[in-house]
Coordinates of C-alpha atoms and ligand atoms in Angstrom, one line a residue:
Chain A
X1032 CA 19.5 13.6 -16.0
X1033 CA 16.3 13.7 -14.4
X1034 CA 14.3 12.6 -11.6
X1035 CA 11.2 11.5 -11.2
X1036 CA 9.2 11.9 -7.7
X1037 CA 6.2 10.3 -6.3
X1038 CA 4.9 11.9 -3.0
X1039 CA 2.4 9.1 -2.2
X1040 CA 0.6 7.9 1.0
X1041 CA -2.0 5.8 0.8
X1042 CA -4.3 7.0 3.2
X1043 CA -5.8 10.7 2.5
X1044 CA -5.4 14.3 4.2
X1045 CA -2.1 13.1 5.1
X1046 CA -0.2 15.9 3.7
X1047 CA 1.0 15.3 -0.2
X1048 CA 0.0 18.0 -1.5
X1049 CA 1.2 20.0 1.2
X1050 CA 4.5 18.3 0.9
X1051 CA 4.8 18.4 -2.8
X1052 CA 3.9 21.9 -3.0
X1053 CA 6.8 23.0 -0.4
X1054 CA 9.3 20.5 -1.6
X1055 CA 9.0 21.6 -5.4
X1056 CA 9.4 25.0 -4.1
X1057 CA 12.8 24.5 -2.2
X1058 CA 14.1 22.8 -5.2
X1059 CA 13.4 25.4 -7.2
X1060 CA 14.6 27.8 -4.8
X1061 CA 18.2 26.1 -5.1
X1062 CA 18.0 26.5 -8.7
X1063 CA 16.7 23.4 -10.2
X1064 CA 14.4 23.2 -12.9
X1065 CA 11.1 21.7 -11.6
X1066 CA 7.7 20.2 -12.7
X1067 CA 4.8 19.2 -10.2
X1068 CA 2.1 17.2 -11.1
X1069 CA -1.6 16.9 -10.2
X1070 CA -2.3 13.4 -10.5
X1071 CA -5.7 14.2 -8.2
X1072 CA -8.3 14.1 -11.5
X1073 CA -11.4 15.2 -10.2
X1074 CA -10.3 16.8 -7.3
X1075 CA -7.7 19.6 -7.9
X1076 CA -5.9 21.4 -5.5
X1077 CA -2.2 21.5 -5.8
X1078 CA -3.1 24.5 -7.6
X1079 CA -5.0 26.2 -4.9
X1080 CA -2.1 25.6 -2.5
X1081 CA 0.8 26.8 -5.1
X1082 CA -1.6 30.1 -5.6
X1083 CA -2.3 29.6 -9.0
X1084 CA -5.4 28.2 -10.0
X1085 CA -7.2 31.4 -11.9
X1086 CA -4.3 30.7 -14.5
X1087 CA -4.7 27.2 -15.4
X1088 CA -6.2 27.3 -19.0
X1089 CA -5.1 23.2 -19.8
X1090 CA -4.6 20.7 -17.4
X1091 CA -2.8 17.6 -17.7
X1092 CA -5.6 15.5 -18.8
X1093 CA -6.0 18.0 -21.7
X1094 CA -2.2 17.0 -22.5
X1095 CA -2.4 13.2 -22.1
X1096 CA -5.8 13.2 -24.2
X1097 CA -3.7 15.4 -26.9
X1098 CA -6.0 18.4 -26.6
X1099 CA -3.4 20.8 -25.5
X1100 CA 0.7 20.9 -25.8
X1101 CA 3.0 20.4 -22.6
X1102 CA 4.1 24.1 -23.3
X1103 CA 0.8 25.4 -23.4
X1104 CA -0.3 23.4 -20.1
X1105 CA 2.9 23.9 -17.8
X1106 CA 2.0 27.6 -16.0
X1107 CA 5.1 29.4 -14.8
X1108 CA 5.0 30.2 -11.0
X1109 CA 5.2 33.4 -9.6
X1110 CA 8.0 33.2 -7.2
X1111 CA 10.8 31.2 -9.1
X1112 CA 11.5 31.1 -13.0
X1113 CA 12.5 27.6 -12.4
X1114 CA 9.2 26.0 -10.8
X1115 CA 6.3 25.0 -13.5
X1116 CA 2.6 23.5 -12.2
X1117 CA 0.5 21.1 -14.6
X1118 CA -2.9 21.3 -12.7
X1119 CA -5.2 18.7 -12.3
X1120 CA -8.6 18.5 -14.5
X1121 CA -11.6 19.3 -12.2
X1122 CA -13.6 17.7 -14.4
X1123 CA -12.7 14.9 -16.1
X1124 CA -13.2 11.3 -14.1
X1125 CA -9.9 9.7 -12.7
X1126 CA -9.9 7.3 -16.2
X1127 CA -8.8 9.8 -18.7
X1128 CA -5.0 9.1 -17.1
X1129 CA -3.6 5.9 -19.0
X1130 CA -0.3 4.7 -18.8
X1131 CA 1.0 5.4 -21.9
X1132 CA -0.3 9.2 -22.0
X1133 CA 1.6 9.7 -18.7
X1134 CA 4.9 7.9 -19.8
X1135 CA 4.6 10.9 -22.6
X1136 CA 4.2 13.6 -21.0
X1137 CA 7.1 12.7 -18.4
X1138 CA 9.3 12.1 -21.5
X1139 CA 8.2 15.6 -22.8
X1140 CA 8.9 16.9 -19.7
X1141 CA 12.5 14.9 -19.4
X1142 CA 13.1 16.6 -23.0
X1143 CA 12.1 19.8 -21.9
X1144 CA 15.1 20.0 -19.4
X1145 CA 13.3 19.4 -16.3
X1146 CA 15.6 18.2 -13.3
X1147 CA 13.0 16.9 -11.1
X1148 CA 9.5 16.0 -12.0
X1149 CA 7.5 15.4 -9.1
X1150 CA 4.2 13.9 -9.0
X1151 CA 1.5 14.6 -6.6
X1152 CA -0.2 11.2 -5.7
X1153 CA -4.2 11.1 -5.4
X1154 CA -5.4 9.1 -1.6
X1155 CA -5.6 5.2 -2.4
X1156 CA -3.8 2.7 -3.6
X1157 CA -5.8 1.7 -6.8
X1158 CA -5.4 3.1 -10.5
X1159 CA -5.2 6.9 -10.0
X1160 CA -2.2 6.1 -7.1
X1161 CA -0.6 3.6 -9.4
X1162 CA -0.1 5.5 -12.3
X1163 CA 1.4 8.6 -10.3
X1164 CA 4.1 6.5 -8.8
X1165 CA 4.4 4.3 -12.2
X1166 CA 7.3 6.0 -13.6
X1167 CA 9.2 6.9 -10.2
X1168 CA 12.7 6.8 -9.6
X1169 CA 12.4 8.2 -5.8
X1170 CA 9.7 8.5 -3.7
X1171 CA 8.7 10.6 -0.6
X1172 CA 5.9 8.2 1.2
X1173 CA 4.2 10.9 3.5
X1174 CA 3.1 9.5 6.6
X1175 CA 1.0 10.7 9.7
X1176 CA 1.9 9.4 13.5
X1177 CA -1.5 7.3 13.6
X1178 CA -1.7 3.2 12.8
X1179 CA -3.8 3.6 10.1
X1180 CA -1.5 5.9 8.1
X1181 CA 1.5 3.9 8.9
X1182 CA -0.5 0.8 7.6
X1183 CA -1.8 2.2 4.4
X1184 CA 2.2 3.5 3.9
X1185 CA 3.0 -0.2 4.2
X1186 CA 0.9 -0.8 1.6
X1187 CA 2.0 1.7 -0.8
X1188 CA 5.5 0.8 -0.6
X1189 CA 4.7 -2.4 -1.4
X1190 CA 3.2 -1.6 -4.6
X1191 CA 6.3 0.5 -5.2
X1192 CA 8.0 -2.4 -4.8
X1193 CA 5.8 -4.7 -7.0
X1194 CA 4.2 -2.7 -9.3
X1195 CA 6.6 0.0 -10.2
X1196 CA 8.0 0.2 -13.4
X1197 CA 11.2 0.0 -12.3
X1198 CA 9.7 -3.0 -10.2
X1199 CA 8.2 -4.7 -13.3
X1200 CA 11.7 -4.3 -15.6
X1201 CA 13.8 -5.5 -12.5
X1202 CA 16.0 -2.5 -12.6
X1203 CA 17.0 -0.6 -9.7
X1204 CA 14.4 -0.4 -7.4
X1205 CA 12.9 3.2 -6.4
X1206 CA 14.5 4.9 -3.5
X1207 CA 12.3 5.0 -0.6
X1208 CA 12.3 8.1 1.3
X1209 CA 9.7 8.4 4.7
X1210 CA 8.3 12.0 5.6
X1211 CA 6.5 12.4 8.9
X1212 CA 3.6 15.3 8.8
X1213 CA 1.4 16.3 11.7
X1214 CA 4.4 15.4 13.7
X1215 CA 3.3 16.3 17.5
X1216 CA 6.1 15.4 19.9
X1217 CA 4.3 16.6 22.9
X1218 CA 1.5 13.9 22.1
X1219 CA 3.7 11.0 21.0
X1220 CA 5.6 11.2 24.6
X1221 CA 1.9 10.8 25.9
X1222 CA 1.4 7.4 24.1
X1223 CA -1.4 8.8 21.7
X1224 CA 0.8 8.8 18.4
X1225 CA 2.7 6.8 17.1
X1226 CA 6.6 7.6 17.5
X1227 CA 9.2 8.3 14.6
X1228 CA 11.1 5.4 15.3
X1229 CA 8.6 3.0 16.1
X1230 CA 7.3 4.2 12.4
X1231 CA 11.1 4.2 11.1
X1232 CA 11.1 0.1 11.8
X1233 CA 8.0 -0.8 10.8
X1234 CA 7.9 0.6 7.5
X1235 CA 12.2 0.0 7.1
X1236 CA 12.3 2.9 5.1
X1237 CA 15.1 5.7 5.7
X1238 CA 13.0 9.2 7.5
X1239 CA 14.2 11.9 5.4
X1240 CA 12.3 14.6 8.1
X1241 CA 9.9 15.3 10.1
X1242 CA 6.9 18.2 9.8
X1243 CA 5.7 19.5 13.0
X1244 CA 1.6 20.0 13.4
X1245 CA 1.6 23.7 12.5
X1246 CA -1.3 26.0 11.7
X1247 CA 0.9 27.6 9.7
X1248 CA 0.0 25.0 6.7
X1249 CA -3.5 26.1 6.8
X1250 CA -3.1 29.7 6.6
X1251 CA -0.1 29.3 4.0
X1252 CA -2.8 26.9 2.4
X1253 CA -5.4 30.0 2.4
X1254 CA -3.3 32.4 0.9
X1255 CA -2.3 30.0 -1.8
X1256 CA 1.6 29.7 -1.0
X1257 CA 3.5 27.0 -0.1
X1258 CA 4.5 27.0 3.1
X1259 CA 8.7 26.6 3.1
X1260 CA 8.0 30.6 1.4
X1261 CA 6.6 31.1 5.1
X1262 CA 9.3 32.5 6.8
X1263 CA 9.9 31.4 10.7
X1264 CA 7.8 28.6 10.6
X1265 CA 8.6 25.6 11.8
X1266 CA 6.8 24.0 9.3
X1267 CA 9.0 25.7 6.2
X1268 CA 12.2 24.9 8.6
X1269 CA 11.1 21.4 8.3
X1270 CA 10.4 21.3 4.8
X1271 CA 13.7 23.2 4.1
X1272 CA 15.8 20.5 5.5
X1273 CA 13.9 17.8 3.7
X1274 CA 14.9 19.4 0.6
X1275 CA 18.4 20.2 1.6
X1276 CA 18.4 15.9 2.7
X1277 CA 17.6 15.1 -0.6
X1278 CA 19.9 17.0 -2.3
X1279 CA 23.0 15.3 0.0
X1280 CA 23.3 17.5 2.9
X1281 CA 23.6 16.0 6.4
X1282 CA 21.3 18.0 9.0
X1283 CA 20.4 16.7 12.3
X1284 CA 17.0 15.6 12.8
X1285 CA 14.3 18.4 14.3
X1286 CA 11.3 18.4 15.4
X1287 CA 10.9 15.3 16.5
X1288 CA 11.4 15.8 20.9
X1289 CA 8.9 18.0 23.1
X1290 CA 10.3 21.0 24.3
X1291 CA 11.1 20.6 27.8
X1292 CA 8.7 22.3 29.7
X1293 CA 9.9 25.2 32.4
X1294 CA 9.3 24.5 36.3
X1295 CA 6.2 27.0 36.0
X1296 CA 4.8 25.2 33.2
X1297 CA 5.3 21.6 34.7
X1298 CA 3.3 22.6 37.4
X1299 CA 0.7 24.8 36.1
X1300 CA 0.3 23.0 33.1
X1301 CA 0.3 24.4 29.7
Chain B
X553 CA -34.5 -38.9 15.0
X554 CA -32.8 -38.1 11.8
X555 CA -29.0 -37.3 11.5
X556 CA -28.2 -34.1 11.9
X557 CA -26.0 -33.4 8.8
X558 CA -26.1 -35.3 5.5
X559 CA -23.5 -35.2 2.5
X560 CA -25.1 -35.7 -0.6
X561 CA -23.5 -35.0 -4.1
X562 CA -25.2 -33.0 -6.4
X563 CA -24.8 -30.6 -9.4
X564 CA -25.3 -27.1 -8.7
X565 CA -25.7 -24.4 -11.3
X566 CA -24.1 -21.2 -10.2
X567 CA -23.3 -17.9 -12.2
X568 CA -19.8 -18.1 -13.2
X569 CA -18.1 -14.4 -13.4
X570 CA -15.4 -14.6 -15.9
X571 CA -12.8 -12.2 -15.4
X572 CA -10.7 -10.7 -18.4
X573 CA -8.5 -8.2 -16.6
X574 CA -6.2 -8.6 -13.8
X575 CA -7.0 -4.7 -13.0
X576 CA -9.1 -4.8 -9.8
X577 CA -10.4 -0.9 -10.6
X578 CA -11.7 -2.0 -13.9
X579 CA -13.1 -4.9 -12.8
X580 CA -14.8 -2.9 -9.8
X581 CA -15.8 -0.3 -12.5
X582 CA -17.4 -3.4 -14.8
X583 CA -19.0 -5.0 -11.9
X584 CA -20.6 -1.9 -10.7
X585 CA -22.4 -1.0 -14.1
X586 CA -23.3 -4.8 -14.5
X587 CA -24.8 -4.8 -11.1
X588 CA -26.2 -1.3 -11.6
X589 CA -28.1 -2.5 -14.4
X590 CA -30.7 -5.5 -12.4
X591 CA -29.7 -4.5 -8.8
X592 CA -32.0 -7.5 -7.8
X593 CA -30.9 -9.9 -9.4
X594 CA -27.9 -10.4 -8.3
X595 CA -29.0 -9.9 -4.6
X596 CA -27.5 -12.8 -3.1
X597 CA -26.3 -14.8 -6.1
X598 CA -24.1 -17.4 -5.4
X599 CA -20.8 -16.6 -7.7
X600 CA -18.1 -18.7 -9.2
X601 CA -15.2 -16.9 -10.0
X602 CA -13.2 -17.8 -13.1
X603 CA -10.0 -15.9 -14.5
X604 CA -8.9 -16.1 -17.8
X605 CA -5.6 -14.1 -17.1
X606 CA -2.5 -15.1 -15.0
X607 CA -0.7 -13.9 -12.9
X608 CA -2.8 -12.1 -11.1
X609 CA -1.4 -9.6 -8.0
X610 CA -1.1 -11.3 -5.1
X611 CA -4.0 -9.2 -3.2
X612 CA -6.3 -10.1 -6.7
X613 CA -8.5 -12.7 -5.5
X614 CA -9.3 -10.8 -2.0
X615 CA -10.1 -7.4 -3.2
X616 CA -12.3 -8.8 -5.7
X617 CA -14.2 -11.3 -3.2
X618 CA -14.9 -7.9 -1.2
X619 CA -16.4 -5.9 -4.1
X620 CA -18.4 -8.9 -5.0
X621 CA -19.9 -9.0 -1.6
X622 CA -20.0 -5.0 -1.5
X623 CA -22.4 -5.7 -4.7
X624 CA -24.7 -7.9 -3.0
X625 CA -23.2 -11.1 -4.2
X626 CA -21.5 -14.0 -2.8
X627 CA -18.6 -15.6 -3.9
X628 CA -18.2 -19.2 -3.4
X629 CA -15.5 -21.0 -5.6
X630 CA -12.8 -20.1 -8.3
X631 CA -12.4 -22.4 -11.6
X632 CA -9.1 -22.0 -12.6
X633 CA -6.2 -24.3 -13.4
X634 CA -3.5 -21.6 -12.4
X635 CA -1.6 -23.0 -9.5
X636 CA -0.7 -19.5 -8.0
X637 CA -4.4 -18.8 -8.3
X638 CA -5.5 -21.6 -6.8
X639 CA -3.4 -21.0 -4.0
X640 CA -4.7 -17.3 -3.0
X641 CA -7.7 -19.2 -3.3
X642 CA -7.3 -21.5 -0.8
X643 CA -6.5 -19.0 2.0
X644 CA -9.4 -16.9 0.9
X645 CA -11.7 -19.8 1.6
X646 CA -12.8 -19.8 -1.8
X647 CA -14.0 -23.6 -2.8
X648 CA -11.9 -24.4 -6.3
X649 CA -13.4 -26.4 -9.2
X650 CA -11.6 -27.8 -11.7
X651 CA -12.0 -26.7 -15.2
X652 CA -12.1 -30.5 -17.0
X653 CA -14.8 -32.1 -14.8
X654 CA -15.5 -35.6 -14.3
X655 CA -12.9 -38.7 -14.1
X656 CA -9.8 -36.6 -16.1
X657 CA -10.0 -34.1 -12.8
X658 CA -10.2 -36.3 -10.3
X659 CA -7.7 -39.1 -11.6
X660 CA -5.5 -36.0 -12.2
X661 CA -5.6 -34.8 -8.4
X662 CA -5.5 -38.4 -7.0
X663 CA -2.0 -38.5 -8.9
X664 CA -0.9 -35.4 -7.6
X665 CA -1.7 -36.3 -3.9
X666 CA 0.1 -39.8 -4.3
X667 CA 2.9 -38.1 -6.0
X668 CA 5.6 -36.2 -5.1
X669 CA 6.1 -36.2 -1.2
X670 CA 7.6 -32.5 0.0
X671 CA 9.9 -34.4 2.1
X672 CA 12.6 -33.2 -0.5
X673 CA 11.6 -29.8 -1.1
X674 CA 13.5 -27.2 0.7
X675 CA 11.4 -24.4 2.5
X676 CA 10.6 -21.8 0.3
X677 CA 12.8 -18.6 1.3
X678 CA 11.3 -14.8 1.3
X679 CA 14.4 -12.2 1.4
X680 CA 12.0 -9.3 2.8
X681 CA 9.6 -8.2 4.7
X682 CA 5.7 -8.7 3.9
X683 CA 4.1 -5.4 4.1
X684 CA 0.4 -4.8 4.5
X685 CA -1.8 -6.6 2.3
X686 CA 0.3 -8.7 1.3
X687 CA 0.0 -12.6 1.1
X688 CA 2.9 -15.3 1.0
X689 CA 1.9 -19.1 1.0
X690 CA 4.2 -21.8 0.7
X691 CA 2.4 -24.5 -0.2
X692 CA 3.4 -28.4 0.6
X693 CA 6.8 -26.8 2.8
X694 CA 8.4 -25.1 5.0
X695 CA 8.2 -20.9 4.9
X696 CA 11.5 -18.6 5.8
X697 CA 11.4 -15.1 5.9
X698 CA 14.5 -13.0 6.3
X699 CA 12.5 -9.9 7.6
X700 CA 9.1 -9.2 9.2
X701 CA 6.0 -9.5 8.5
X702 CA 4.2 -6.5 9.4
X703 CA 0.4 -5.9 10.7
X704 CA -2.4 -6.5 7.8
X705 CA 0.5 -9.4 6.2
X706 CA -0.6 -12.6 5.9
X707 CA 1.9 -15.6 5.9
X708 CA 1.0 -19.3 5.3
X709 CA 2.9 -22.6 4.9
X710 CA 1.6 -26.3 4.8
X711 CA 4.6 -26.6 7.1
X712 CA 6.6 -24.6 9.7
X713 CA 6.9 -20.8 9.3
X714 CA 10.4 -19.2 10.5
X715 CA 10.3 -15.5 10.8
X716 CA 13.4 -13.8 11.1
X717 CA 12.5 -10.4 12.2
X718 CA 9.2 -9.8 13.7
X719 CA 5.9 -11.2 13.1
X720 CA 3.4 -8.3 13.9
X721 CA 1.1 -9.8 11.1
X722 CA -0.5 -13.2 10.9
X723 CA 0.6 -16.4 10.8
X724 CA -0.7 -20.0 9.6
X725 CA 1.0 -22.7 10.1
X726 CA 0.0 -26.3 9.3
X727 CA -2.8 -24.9 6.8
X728 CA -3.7 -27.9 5.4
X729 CA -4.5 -29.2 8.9
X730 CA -0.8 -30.8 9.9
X731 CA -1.1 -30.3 13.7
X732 CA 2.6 -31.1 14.5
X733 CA 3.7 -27.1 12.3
X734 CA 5.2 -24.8 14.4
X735 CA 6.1 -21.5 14.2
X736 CA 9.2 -20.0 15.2
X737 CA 10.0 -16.3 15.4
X738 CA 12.5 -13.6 16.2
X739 CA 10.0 -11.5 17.9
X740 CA 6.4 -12.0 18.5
X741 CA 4.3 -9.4 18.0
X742 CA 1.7 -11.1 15.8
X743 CA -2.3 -10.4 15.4
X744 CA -3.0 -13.8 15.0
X745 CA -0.9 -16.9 15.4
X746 CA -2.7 -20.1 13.7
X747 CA -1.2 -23.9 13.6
X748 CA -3.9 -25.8 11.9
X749 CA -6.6 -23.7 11.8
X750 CA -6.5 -23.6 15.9
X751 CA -5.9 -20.0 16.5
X752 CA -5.1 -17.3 19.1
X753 CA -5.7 -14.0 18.8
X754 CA -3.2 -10.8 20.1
X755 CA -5.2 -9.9 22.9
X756 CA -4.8 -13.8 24.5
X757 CA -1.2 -14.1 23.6
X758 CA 0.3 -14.0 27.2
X759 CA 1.9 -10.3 27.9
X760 CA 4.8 -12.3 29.1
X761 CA 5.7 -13.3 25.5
X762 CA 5.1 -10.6 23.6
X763 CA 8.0 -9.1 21.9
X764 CA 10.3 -12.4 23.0
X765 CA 12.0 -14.8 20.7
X766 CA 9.7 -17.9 20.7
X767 CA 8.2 -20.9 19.2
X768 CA 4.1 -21.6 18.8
X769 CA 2.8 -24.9 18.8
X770 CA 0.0 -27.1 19.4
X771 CA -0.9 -29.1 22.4
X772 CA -4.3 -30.4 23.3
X773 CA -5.6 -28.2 20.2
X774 CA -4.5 -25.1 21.7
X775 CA -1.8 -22.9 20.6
X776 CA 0.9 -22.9 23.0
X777 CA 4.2 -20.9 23.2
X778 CA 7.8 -21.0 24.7
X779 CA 10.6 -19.1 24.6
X780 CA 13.5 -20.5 22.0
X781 CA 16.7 -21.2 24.2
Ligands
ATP595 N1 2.2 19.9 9.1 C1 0.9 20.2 9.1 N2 0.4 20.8 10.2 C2 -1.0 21.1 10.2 N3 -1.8 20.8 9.2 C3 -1.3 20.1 8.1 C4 0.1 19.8 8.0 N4 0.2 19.2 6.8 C5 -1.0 19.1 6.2 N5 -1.9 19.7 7.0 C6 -3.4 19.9 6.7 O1 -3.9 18.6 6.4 C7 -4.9 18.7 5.4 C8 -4.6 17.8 4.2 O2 -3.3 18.2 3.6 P1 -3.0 17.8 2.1 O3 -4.1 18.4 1.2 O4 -1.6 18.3 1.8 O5 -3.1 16.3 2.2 P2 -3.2 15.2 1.0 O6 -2.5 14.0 1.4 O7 -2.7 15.8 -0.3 O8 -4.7 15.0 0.9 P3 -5.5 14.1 -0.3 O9 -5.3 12.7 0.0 O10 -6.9 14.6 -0.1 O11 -4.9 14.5 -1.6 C9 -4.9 20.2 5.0 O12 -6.0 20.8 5.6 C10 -3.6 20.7 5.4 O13 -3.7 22.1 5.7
MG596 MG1 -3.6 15.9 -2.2

């Protein structure tokens, strides 16, 4: 059995790819087969962030047009045997992607033995966002601690819930999961973000983690890894638990309280 | 003097934009090459819209009334004879014409304003909460929702609206004018509460309120509230 994935948003630069990159990873790293998917025509860059864009030869437009086979598209990574990337076409416009060509290549992949097919939503929440969460059976709605962010996540999940195929054939519905990037305790206890659990009611959707603000994702970014491979980060802490969540494991929340400051730091600042 | 408004009746001619596809990024796409093609003459064009599909998404009608305008044009009615159409319609502001004209249209709506009364009709009943861009109108009744309607929602009733959860969204009440509609709701947190088309907005809704279980209503055509028992 497999699943299919949708890290979505809505609003852009929230941290998808970031999170699909990372996520993909740790379930590979447990030993599950894995797919990710560029749904970004036009603007690739999952590939840049998993470190290995001088290999792509196809892309998936090449596939869903019929120009290229899945096997010859999927490139292996170089970290796990179990984790394979199908980039994004540069440049191609966003309307090569139909439906049906989609649905096809996430049957191929489904034959092909892949556990968990995850696909990396473009910003928006017109065609190119549709079609990545189309064929979802769980989603990972990434949202930042600002009111826009939390208002365009509204939005997606209600297209997820409306638009969905599960949606549209009234079976059962896609599991919502809520990710919180950028998370910056120290500035949500001064009122200028948004807090997790004023988030977690609004949007009614289950938090499956939170990602501290981190440079970390930048530099990981840079040097074309994904950052749960960078070890002591907070950031790949976070995204190790979100993985370990999903799976069924119960871990305790993190990342989501200030550090108390020391006596000296209270009073001479930070 | 003279008066200072008259009503006279008179036939228009306007362009009428058929639209095949109930795909707001194609349409957006079709529009842009159309426009692209004599950018001045549609500068300022008044625009009547007409689908020929159904069941279009609930957020249809809006998104396409702000490309339109994005494009220079401006939309002014909708022809359709699709009741859930007509409806988004109506709380878009769009004018609606009917598709038969003359005596068939009219003798058609005068029997469907004398007829059924929606004394009988129970409330219509929404199990969830309306996220973001999201529209819910019930038309000629009461509205229930079991959840909340959250900021950038938008729910209408002809009648009373009864939110169960919180209303952080907005609210209209009354919309065809019935200035006794109330709204009642579990927790007030709303952008914009409206009985009536007399409206407040958040920043005038008394701090004392906010967040409180209360009722909105209308008294010397302004929106009033007190806090259910
Ligand atoms: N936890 C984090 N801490 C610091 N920076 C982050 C974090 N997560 C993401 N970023 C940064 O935010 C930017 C956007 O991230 P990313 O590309 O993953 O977002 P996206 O949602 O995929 O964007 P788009 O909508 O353009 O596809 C990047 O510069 C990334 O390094
Ligand atoms: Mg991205």
């Amino acid at each position: 059995m497999s699943r299919v994935i949708v890290v979505t948003s809505g609003k852009g630069g929230v941290g998808k790819t970031t999170t699909s990159a990372s996520f993909s990873m740790g379930l590979a790293l447990r030993g599950h087969k894995t797919a990710v998917i560029d749904f970004d025509v036009g603007l690739r860059n999952l590939d840049l962030i998993m470190g290995c864009e001088r290999r792509v030869v196809y892309d998936f437009v090449n596939v869903v047009q019929g120009e290229a086979t899945l096997k010859q598209a999927l490139i292996k990574d170089k970290h796990t045997p179990n984790l394979y990337v199908l980039a994004a076409s540069q440049t191609r416009d966003k309307d090569a992607l139909t439906k049906e060509g989609v649905g096809q290549v996430i049957d191929g992949l489904k034959e092909m033995g892949f556990e968990y097919i995850i696909c990396d939503s473009p910003a928006g929440i017109e065609k190119g966002a549709q079609l990545a969460l189309y064929y979802a059976d769980d989603a990972l709605v990434v949202t930042n601690p600002e009111v826009s962010s939390v208002r365009d996540s509204d939005r997606i999940l209600g297209i997820l819930q409306a638009k969905s195929k599960r949606a549209e054939e009234g079976m059962e519905p896609i599991r919502e999961n809520l990710i919180l990037t950028r998370y910056n305790p120290e500035r949500v206890e001064e009122g200028e973000m948004m807090s997790w659990d004023d988030i977690v009611e609004l949007l009614g959707v289950p938090l499956l983690g939170a990602v501290p603000e981190s440079e970390d994702v930048l530099n990981a970014s840079n040097a074309g890894v994904p950052v749960i491979l960078h070890e002591g980060s907070p950031a790949a802490q976070a995204y190790e638990d979100i993985v370990a969540r999903y799976l069924g494991e119960e871990r305790p929340q993190r990342f989501l309280t200030a550090e108390k400051k020391g006596l000296l730091k209270k009073l001479f600042g930070k | 003097m003279t008066q200072p408004i008259e009503l006279k009746g008179s036939v228009m001619s306007f362009t009428v934009l058929k639209v095949h596809s109930d795909d707001i990024g194609q349409v957006q796409h079709a529009l842009a090459e159309k426009v692209q093609q004599a950018p001045g003459f549609f500068q300022n064009v008044p625009v009547v819209i007409e689908p020929t599909v159904t069941a279009l998404p609930p957020t249809f009608l809006a998104q396409l009334m702000e490309i339109l305008r994005q494009n220079g044009m401006m939309p002014i009615g909708l022809r359709t004879q699709d009741e859930a159409i007509r409806q988004q319609a109506e709380f878009a502001g769009l004018g609606i014409f009917d598709i038969e004209t003359g005596k068939r249209a009219r003798a058609e709506r005068a029997k469907r304003e004398k007829g059924e009364s929606c004394a009988a009709a129970p409330g219509k009943l929404v199990l969830k909460t309306i996220r973001s861009g999201q529209q819910v109108y019930a038309k000629n009744r009461d509205l229930v929702i079991i959840g909340s309607v959250n900021p950038g929602a938008e729910v209408y009733a002809d009648g009373h609206i009864h939110v169960y959860g919180a209303l952080k969204g907005r609210a209209f009440a009354g919309a065809q004018g019935d200035e006794t509609a109330r709204i009642f709701v579990s927790r007030l947190e709303a952008e914009l509460v409206c009985i009536a088309g007399l409206y407040i907005l958040a920043e005038d809704i008394p701090p004392a309120i906010r967040g409180k279980a209360v009722t909105a209503f209308l008294q010397n055509e302004k929106v009033e509230f007190s806090e259910l028992p």
